[in-house]
């Protein structure tokens, strides 16, 4: 009787301490419709995932994939979400993606909009948010952009 009681107590502790792991999903490039190399990942406040991909900006809402190439069709090297805005960096450009009234992302190049002259062959590998500023980092320079103004 003591043995059965001891075993039932042991199993109850094992059951309480067991951890559940979320399912792991693997997605092939054929499924998401882009290249196989992803450089960065970010998530918005509405839980949508964004990936910096060789083919452009990839969006995944948990069910559907959407691909948004940058205007010059270059590789997107970095991505950063701030609220529901998505910032990306690529070859000789960085900018912001915002959803239009049809829920489709539209791109605005920040160097073009703000009159920023870029150095030759720049690629933007990292985006960091510091207070009201975004830092866009290439190999040779950093650019600070105030997201409020």
Tab-separated table of C-alpha atoms in Angstrom:
chain	number	residue	atom	x	y	z
A	1	UNK	CA	0.000	0.000	0.000
A	2	UNK	CA	2.822	2.397	0.840
A	3	UNK	CA	4.543	1.571	-2.418
A	4	UNK	CA	1.405	2.379	-4.453
A	5	UNK	CA	0.977	5.636	-2.513
A	6	UNK	CA	4.638	6.557	-3.135
A	7	UNK	CA	4.328	5.818	-6.880
A	8	UNK	CA	1.126	7.892	-7.194
A	9	UNK	CA	2.787	10.845	-5.403
A	10	UNK	CA	5.865	10.515	-7.648
A	11	UNK	CA	3.774	10.521	-10.830
A	12	UNK	CA	1.727	13.497	-9.654
A	13	UNK	CA	4.952	15.517	-9.122
A	14	UNK	CA	6.287	14.460	-12.514
A	15	UNK	CA	3.047	15.468	-14.159
A	16	UNK	CA	2.994	18.882	-12.437
A	17	UNK	CA	6.579	19.682	-13.398
A	18	UNK	CA	6.252	18.559	-17.008
A	19	UNK	CA	6.660	21.355	-19.520
A	20	UNK	CA	4.867	21.550	-22.793
A	21	UNK	CA	6.809	22.773	-25.789
A	22	UNK	CA	5.097	24.506	-28.687
A	23	UNK	CA	5.106	22.583	-31.932
A	24	UNK	CA	8.074	23.246	-34.180
A	25	UNK	CA	7.210	24.043	-37.776
A	26	UNK	CA	9.620	24.036	-40.703
A	27	UNK	CA	8.728	25.969	-43.848
A	28	UNK	CA	10.425	25.239	-47.160
A	29	UNK	CA	11.187	28.115	-49.564
A	30	UNK	CA	8.718	26.575	-52.017
A	31	UNK	CA	5.958	27.071	-49.453
A	32	UNK	CA	6.682	30.723	-48.686
A	33	UNK	CA	7.584	31.586	-52.283
A	34	UNK	CA	10.971	33.256	-51.808
A	35	UNK	CA	14.690	32.485	-51.609
A	36	UNK	CA	16.045	30.139	-48.953
A	37	UNK	CA	18.244	32.714	-47.178
A	38	UNK	CA	16.714	34.867	-44.443
A	39	UNK	CA	18.860	37.554	-42.814
A	40	UNK	CA	16.649	38.897	-40.042
A	41	UNK	CA	13.329	38.446	-38.292
A	42	UNK	CA	10.955	40.750	-36.418
A	43	UNK	CA	7.419	40.607	-35.024
A	44	UNK	CA	4.796	43.358	-34.869
A	45	UNK	CA	2.423	44.056	-31.998
A	46	UNK	CA	-0.331	42.140	-33.859
A	47	UNK	CA	1.911	39.003	-33.876
A	48	UNK	CA	2.702	39.128	-37.615
A	49	UNK	CA	6.216	37.909	-38.434
A	50	UNK	CA	8.520	39.658	-40.921
A	51	UNK	CA	11.676	38.243	-42.475
A	52	UNK	CA	14.524	39.962	-44.321
A	53	UNK	CA	14.943	37.636	-47.300
A	54	UNK	CA	17.030	37.518	-50.470
A	55	UNK	CA	13.816	38.057	-52.478
A	56	UNK	CA	12.457	40.945	-50.391
A	57	UNK	CA	10.399	41.388	-47.245
A	58	UNK	CA	8.467	38.261	-46.239
A	59	UNK	CA	5.302	38.566	-44.163
A	60	UNK	CA	3.735	35.653	-42.255
A	61	UNK	CA	0.488	36.089	-40.313
A	62	UNK	CA	0.439	32.512	-38.992
A	63	UNK	CA	-1.455	31.182	-42.002
A	64	UNK	CA	-0.508	33.102	-45.155
A	65	UNK	CA	2.837	34.186	-46.613
A	66	UNK	CA	3.256	37.395	-48.629
A	67	UNK	CA	6.389	38.601	-50.395
A	68	UNK	CA	7.115	42.301	-50.887
A	69	UNK	CA	10.148	43.037	-53.069
A	70	UNK	CA	11.918	46.371	-52.567
A	71	UNK	CA	11.706	48.728	-55.592
A	72	UNK	CA	15.145	47.795	-56.977
A	73	UNK	CA	14.596	44.053	-56.247
A	74	UNK	CA	17.691	43.887	-54.047
A	75	UNK	CA	18.265	41.627	-51.049
A	76	UNK	CA	16.649	42.782	-47.815
A	77	UNK	CA	19.372	42.455	-45.165
A	78	UNK	CA	17.646	43.745	-42.020
A	79	UNK	CA	14.161	44.208	-40.609
A	80	UNK	CA	12.776	45.889	-37.485
A	81	UNK	CA	9.174	46.358	-36.426
A	82	UNK	CA	8.105	49.356	-34.368
A	83	UNK	CA	4.430	49.113	-33.497
A	84	UNK	CA	2.774	48.192	-36.784
A	85	UNK	CA	5.429	49.882	-38.956
A	86	UNK	CA	8.133	47.740	-40.522
A	87	UNK	CA	11.600	49.140	-41.289
A	88	UNK	CA	13.976	47.357	-43.625
A	89	UNK	CA	17.501	47.801	-44.876
A	90	UNK	CA	18.850	46.624	-48.219
A	91	UNK	CA	21.478	47.470	-50.825
A	92	UNK	CA	21.749	51.276	-51.132
A	93	UNK	CA	18.417	51.865	-49.400
A	94	UNK	CA	16.475	51.684	-46.163
A	95	UNK	CA	12.865	52.521	-45.556
A	96	UNK	CA	9.523	51.963	-43.925
A	97	UNK	CA	6.637	49.691	-44.885
A	98	UNK	CA	3.097	50.732	-43.932
A	99	UNK	CA	-0.196	48.990	-44.632
A	100	UNK	CA	-2.614	50.746	-46.960
A	101	UNK	CA	-6.411	50.608	-46.722
A	102	UNK	CA	-6.359	47.200	-48.484
A	103	UNK	CA	-3.998	45.792	-45.819
A	104	UNK	CA	-1.098	45.602	-48.293
A	105	UNK	CA	2.346	46.900	-47.378
A	106	UNK	CA	3.665	49.931	-49.261
A	107	UNK	CA	7.311	50.967	-49.170
A	108	UNK	CA	8.767	54.441	-48.668
A	109	UNK	CA	12.496	54.949	-49.151
A	110	UNK	CA	13.771	57.143	-46.316
A	111	UNK	CA	16.928	58.384	-48.121
A	112	UNK	CA	14.737	59.514	-51.046
A	113	UNK	CA	12.119	61.102	-48.771
A	114	UNK	CA	14.633	62.833	-46.477
A	115	UNK	CA	17.248	63.731	-49.112
A	116	UNK	CA	19.979	61.557	-47.584
A	117	UNK	CA	22.966	60.909	-49.836
A	118	UNK	CA	24.290	57.362	-49.390
A	119	UNK	CA	27.885	56.234	-49.821
A	120	UNK	CA	28.621	53.880	-52.749
A	121	UNK	CA	27.890	50.180	-52.230
A	122	UNK	CA	26.232	50.574	-48.815
A	123	UNK	CA	24.178	47.695	-47.446
A	124	UNK	CA	22.164	48.086	-44.266
A	125	UNK	CA	22.728	45.117	-41.986
A	126	UNK	CA	21.229	46.248	-38.704
A	127	UNK	CA	18.363	48.409	-37.440
A	128	UNK	CA	18.107	49.393	-33.779
A	129	UNK	CA	15.440	51.461	-32.010
A	130	UNK	CA	16.752	53.897	-29.384
A	131	UNK	CA	13.987	55.955	-27.763
A	132	UNK	CA	12.457	58.019	-30.614
A	133	UNK	CA	15.304	57.202	-32.998
A	134	UNK	CA	16.051	54.421	-35.418
A	135	UNK	CA	19.675	53.590	-36.141
A	136	UNK	CA	20.352	52.160	-39.619
A	137	UNK	CA	23.817	50.590	-39.716
A	138	UNK	CA	25.904	49.797	-42.763
A	139	UNK	CA	29.547	48.693	-42.733
A	140	UNK	CA	30.885	52.235	-42.946
A	141	UNK	CA	28.190	54.543	-41.553
A	142	UNK	CA	25.214	54.857	-39.267
A	143	UNK	CA	22.143	56.937	-39.992
A	144	UNK	CA	19.844	58.251	-37.256
A	145	UNK	CA	16.214	58.860	-38.167
A	146	UNK	CA	13.698	60.305	-35.718
A	147	UNK	CA	10.500	58.271	-36.074
A	148	UNK	CA	8.317	61.006	-34.601
A	149	UNK	CA	9.408	63.787	-36.934
